[in-house]
CSV table of C-alpha atoms in Angstrom, one decimal:
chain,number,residue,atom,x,y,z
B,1329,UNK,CA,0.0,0.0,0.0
B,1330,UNK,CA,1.1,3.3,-0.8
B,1331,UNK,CA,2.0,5.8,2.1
B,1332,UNK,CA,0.8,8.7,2.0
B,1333,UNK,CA,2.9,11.8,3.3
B,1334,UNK,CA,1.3,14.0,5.5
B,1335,UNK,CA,3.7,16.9,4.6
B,1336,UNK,CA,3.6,16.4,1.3
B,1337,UNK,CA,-0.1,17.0,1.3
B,1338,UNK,CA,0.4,19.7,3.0
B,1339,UNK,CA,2.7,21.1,0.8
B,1340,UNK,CA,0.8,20.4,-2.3
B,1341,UNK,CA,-2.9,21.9,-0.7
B,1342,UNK,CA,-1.0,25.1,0.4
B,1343,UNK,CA,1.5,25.7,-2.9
B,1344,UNK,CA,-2.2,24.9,-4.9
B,1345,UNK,CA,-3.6,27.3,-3.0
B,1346,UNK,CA,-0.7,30.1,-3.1
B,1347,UNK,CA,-0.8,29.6,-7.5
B,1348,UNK,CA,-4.6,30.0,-7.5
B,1349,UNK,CA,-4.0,33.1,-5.6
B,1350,UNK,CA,-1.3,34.1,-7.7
B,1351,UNK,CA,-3.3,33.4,-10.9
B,1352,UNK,CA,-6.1,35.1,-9.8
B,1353,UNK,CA,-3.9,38.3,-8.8
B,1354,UNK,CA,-2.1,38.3,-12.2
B,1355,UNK,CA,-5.7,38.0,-14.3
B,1356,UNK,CA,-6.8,41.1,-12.1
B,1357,UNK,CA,-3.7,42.5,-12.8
B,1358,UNK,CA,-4.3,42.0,-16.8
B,1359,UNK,CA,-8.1,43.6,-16.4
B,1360,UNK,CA,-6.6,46.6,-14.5
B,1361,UNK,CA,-3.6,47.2,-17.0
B,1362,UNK,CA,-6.1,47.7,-19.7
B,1363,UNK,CA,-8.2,49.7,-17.7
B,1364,UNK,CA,-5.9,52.0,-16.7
B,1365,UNK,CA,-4.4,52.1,-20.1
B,1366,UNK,CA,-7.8,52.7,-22.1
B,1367,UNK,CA,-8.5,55.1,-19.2
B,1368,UNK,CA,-5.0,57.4,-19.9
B,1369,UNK,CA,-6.3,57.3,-23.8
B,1370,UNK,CA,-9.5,58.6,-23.1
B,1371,UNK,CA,-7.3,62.1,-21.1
B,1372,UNK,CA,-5.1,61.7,-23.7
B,1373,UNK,CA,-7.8,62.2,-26.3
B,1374,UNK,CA,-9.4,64.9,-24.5
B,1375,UNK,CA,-6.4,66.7,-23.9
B,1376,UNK,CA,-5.9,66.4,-27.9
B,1377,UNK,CA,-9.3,67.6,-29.1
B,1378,UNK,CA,-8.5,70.8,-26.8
B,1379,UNK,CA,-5.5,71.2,-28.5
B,1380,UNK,CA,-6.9,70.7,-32.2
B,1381,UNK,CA,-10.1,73.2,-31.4
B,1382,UNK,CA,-7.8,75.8,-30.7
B,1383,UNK,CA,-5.9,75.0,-33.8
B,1384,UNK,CA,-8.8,75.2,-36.1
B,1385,UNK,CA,-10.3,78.4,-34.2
B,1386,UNK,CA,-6.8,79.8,-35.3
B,1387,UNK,CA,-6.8,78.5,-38.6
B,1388,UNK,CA,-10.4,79.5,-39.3
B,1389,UNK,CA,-10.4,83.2,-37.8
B,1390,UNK,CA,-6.9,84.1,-40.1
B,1391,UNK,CA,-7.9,83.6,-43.9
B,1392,UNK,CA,-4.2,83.5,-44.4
B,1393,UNK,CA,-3.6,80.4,-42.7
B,1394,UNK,CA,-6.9,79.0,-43.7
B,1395,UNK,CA,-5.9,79.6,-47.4
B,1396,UNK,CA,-1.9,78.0,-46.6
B,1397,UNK,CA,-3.5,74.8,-45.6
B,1398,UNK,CA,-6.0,74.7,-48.5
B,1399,UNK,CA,-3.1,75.2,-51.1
B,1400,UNK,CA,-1.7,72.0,-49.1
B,1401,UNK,CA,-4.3,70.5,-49.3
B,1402,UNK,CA,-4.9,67.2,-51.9
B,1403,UNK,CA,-7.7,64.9,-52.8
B,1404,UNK,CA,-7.8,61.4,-52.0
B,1405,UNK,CA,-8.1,59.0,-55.2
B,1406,UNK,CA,-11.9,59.6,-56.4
B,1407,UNK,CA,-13.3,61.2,-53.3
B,1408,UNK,CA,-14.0,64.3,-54.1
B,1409,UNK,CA,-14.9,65.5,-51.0
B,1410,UNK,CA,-11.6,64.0,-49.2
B,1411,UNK,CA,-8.7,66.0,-49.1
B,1412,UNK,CA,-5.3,65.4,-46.9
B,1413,UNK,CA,-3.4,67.7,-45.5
B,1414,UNK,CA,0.3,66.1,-45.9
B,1415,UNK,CA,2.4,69.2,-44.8
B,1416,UNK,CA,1.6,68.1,-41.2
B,1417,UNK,CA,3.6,65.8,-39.0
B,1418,UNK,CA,1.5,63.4,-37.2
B,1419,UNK,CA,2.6,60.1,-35.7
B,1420,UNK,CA,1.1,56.7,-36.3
B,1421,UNK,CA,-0.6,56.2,-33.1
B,1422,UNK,CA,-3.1,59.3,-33.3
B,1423,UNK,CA,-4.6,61.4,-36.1
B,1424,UNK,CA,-6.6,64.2,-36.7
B,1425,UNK,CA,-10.1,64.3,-39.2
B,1426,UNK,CA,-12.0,67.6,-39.8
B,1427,UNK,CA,-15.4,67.8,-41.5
B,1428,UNK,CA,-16.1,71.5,-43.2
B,1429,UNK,CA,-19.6,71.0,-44.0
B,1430,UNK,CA,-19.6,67.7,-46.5
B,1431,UNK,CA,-15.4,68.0,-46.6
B,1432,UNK,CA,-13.8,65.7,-44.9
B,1433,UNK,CA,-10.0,66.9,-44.0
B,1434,UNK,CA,-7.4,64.4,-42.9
B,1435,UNK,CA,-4.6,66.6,-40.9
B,1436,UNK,CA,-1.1,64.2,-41.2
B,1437,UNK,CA,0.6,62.0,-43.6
B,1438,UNK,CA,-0.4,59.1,-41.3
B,1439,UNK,CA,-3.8,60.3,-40.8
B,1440,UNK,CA,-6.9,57.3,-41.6
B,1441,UNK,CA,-10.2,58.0,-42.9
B,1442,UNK,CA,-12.7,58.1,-39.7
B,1443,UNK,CA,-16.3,57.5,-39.8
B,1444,UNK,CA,-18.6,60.6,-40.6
B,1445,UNK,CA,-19.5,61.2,-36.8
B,1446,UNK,CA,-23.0,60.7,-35.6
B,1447,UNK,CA,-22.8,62.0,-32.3
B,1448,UNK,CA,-20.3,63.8,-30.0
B,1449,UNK,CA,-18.0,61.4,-27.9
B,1450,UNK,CA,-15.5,58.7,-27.3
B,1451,UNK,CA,-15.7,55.1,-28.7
B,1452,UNK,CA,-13.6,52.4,-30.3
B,1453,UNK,CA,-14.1,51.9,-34.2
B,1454,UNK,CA,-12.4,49.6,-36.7
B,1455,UNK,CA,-10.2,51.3,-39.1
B,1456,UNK,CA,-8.7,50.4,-42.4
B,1457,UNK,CA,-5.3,52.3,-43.2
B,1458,UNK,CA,-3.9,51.8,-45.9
B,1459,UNK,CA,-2.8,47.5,-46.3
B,1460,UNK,CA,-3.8,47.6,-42.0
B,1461,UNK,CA,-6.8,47.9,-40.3
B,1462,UNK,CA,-7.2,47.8,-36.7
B,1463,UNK,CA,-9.1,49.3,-33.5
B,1464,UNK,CA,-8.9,53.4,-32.8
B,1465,UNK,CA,-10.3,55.2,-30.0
B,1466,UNK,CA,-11.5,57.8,-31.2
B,1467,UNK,CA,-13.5,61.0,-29.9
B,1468,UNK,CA,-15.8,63.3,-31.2
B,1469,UNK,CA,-16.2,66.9,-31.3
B,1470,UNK,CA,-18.9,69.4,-32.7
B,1471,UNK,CA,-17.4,73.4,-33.3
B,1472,UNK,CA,-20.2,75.0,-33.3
B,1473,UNK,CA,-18.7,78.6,-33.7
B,1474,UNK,CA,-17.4,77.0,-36.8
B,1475,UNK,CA,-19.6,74.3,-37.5
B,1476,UNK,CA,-16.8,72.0,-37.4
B,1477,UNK,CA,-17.0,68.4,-36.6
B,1478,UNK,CA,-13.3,67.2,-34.9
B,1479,UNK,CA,-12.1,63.8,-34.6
B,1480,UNK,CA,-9.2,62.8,-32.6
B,1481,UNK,CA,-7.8,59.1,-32.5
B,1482,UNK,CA,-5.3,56.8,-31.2
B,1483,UNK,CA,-4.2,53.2,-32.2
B,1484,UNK,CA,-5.3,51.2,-29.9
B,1485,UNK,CA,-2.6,48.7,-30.7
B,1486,UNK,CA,0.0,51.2,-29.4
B,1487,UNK,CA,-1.9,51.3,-26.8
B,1488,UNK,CA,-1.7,47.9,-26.2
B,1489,UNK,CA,1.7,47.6,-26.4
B,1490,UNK,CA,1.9,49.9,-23.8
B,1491,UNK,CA,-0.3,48.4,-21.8
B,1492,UNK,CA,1.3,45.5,-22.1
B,1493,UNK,CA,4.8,46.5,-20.4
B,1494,UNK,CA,2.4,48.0,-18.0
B,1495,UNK,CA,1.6,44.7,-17.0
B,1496,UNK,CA,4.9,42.6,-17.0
B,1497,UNK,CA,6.1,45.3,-14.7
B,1498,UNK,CA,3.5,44.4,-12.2
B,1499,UNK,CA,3.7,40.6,-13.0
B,1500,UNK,CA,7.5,40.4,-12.8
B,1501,UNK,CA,7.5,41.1,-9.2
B,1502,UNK,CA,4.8,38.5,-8.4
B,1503,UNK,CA,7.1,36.2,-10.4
B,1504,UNK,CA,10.5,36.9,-7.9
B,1505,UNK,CA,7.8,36.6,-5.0
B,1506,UNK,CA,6.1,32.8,-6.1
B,1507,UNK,CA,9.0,30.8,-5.4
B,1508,UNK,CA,9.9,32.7,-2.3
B,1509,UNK,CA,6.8,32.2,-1.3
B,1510,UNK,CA,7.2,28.4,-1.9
B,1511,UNK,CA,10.5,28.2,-0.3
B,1512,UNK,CA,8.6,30.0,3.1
B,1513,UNK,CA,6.1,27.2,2.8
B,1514,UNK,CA,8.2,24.6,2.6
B,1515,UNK,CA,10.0,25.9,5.8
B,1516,UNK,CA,6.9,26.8,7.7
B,1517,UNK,CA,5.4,23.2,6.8
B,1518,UNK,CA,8.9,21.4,8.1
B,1519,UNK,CA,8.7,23.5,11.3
B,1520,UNK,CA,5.1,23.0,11.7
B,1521,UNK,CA,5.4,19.0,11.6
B,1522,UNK,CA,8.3,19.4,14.0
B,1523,UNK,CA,6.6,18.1,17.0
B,1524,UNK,CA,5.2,15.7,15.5
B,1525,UNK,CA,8.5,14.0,14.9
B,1526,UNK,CA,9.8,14.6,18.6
B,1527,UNK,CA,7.0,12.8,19.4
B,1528,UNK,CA,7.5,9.9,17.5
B,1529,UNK,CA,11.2,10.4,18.6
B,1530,UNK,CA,9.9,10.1,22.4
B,1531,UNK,CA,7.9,7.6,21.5
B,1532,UNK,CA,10.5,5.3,19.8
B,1533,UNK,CA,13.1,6.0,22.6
B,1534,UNK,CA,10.9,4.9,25.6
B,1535,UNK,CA,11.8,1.1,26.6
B,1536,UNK,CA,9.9,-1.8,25.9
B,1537,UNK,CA,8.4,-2.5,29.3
B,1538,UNK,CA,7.9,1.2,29.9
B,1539,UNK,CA,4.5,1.5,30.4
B,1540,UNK,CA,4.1,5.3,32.5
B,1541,UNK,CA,1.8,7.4,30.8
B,1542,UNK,CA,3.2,10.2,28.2
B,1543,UNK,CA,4.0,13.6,29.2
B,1544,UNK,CA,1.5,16.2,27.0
B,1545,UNK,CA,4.1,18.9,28.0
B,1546,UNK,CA,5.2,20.7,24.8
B,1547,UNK,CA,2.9,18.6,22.6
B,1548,UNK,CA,0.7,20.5,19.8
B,1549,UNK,CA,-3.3,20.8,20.8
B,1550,UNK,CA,-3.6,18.8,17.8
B,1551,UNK,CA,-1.5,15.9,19.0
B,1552,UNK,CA,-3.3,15.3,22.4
B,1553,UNK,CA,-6.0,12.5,20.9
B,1554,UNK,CA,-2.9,10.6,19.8
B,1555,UNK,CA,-1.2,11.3,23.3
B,1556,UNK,CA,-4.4,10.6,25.4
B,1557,UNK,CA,-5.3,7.0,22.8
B,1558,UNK,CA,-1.4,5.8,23.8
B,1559,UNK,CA,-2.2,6.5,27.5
B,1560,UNK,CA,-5.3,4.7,27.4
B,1561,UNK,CA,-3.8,1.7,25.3
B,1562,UNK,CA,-0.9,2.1,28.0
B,1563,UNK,CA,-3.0,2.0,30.8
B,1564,UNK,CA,-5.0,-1.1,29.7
B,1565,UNK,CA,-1.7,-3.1,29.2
């Protein structure tokens, strides 16, 4: 018949038990990362569309600079009412789209066609770019001084990324702490079972005729059924 070790059960329920924590800490750790991260695009965004209103308000109020951007200005392929403004730097993780009336304006080299907007405000929306599509995060923005709809957006995939060391710098830690964690439990578990084996030690070193009862000094609450069901088998020898 097999034995069965006490300590290794022990072992086994209280490592199991430590890795479902652990698991369970690093999935919450995954759903907060993203959080967090889609929560710093949304300020990010809003930040943005502040910036960009001034910009037009600027760009509208001079005719100067409102005629410099429409000489830069070019249309896209057979959309007549598409134009790009290339002369502006913009990155690939965020871009700019204006709508003058039926216009649509694409501010950036980099800059994807958005969605005509509906309504004002933030959501995520699939977008083809070029040979790449992928999900934005886009917000919406009515002018109406200038009856001007604004769209500002960011690649969520950049975001990702970012979100993504975001969260290996709070799993890494949890990942130095596991096997500490086990090494403590293996220690605590040894220790624990200690007096267990000094009483099996005491037990073993008693002589064969000795039949006085056995002290219950030192012994774990635990251990006192054992203790008291050897003094009573003592007792009736």
């Amino acid at each position: 018949m097999t034995q069965i070790s006490l300590r290794r059960r022990l072992l086994i329920i209280l490592i199991g038990l430590v890795m479902l924590v652990w698991l369970f800490s690093v999935g919450f750790a995954a759903l907060h990362s993203r959080t967090v991260v889609l929560s710093q695009i949304d300020e990010r965004l809003q930040r943005y569309a502040d910036m960009a209103s001034y910009m037009i308000a600027t760009v509208v109020s001079d005719p100067e600079i409102e005629a410099h951007f429409s000489a830069k200005a070019s249309r896209l392929g057979n959309r007549p009412v598409t134009m790009r403004v290339a002369s502006i730097n913009s990155s690939e993780e965020q871009a700019i789209n204006l709508w003058f009336g039926d216009s649509q304006v694409l501010l950036g080299e980099n800059a994807p066609v958005f969605s005509t907007p509906e309504k004002a405000g933030l959501l995520t929306q699939y977008v083809t770019q070029a040979d790449t599509a992928g999900e934005w995060r886009i917000i919406y923005r009515h002018l109406p001084s200038n009856d001007v709809w604004l769209a500002v957006g960011v690649d969520l995939q950049h975001a990702q990324d970012n979100g993504a060391a975001t969260f290996w710098q709070i799993v890494l830690p949890l990942l130095v702490v596991m096997p500490l964690t086990a090494l403590l439990l293996i220690v605590g578990v040894n220790r624990g079972l200690s007096p267990l084996k000094q009483l099996a030690e005491s037990i073993a070193a008693r002589r064969p005729h000795a039949l006085s009862p056995l002290s219950a000094d030192g012994v774990p609450k635990e251990l006192h059924p054992v203790v008291d069901a050897l003094n009573e088998l003592l007792a009736r020898l």
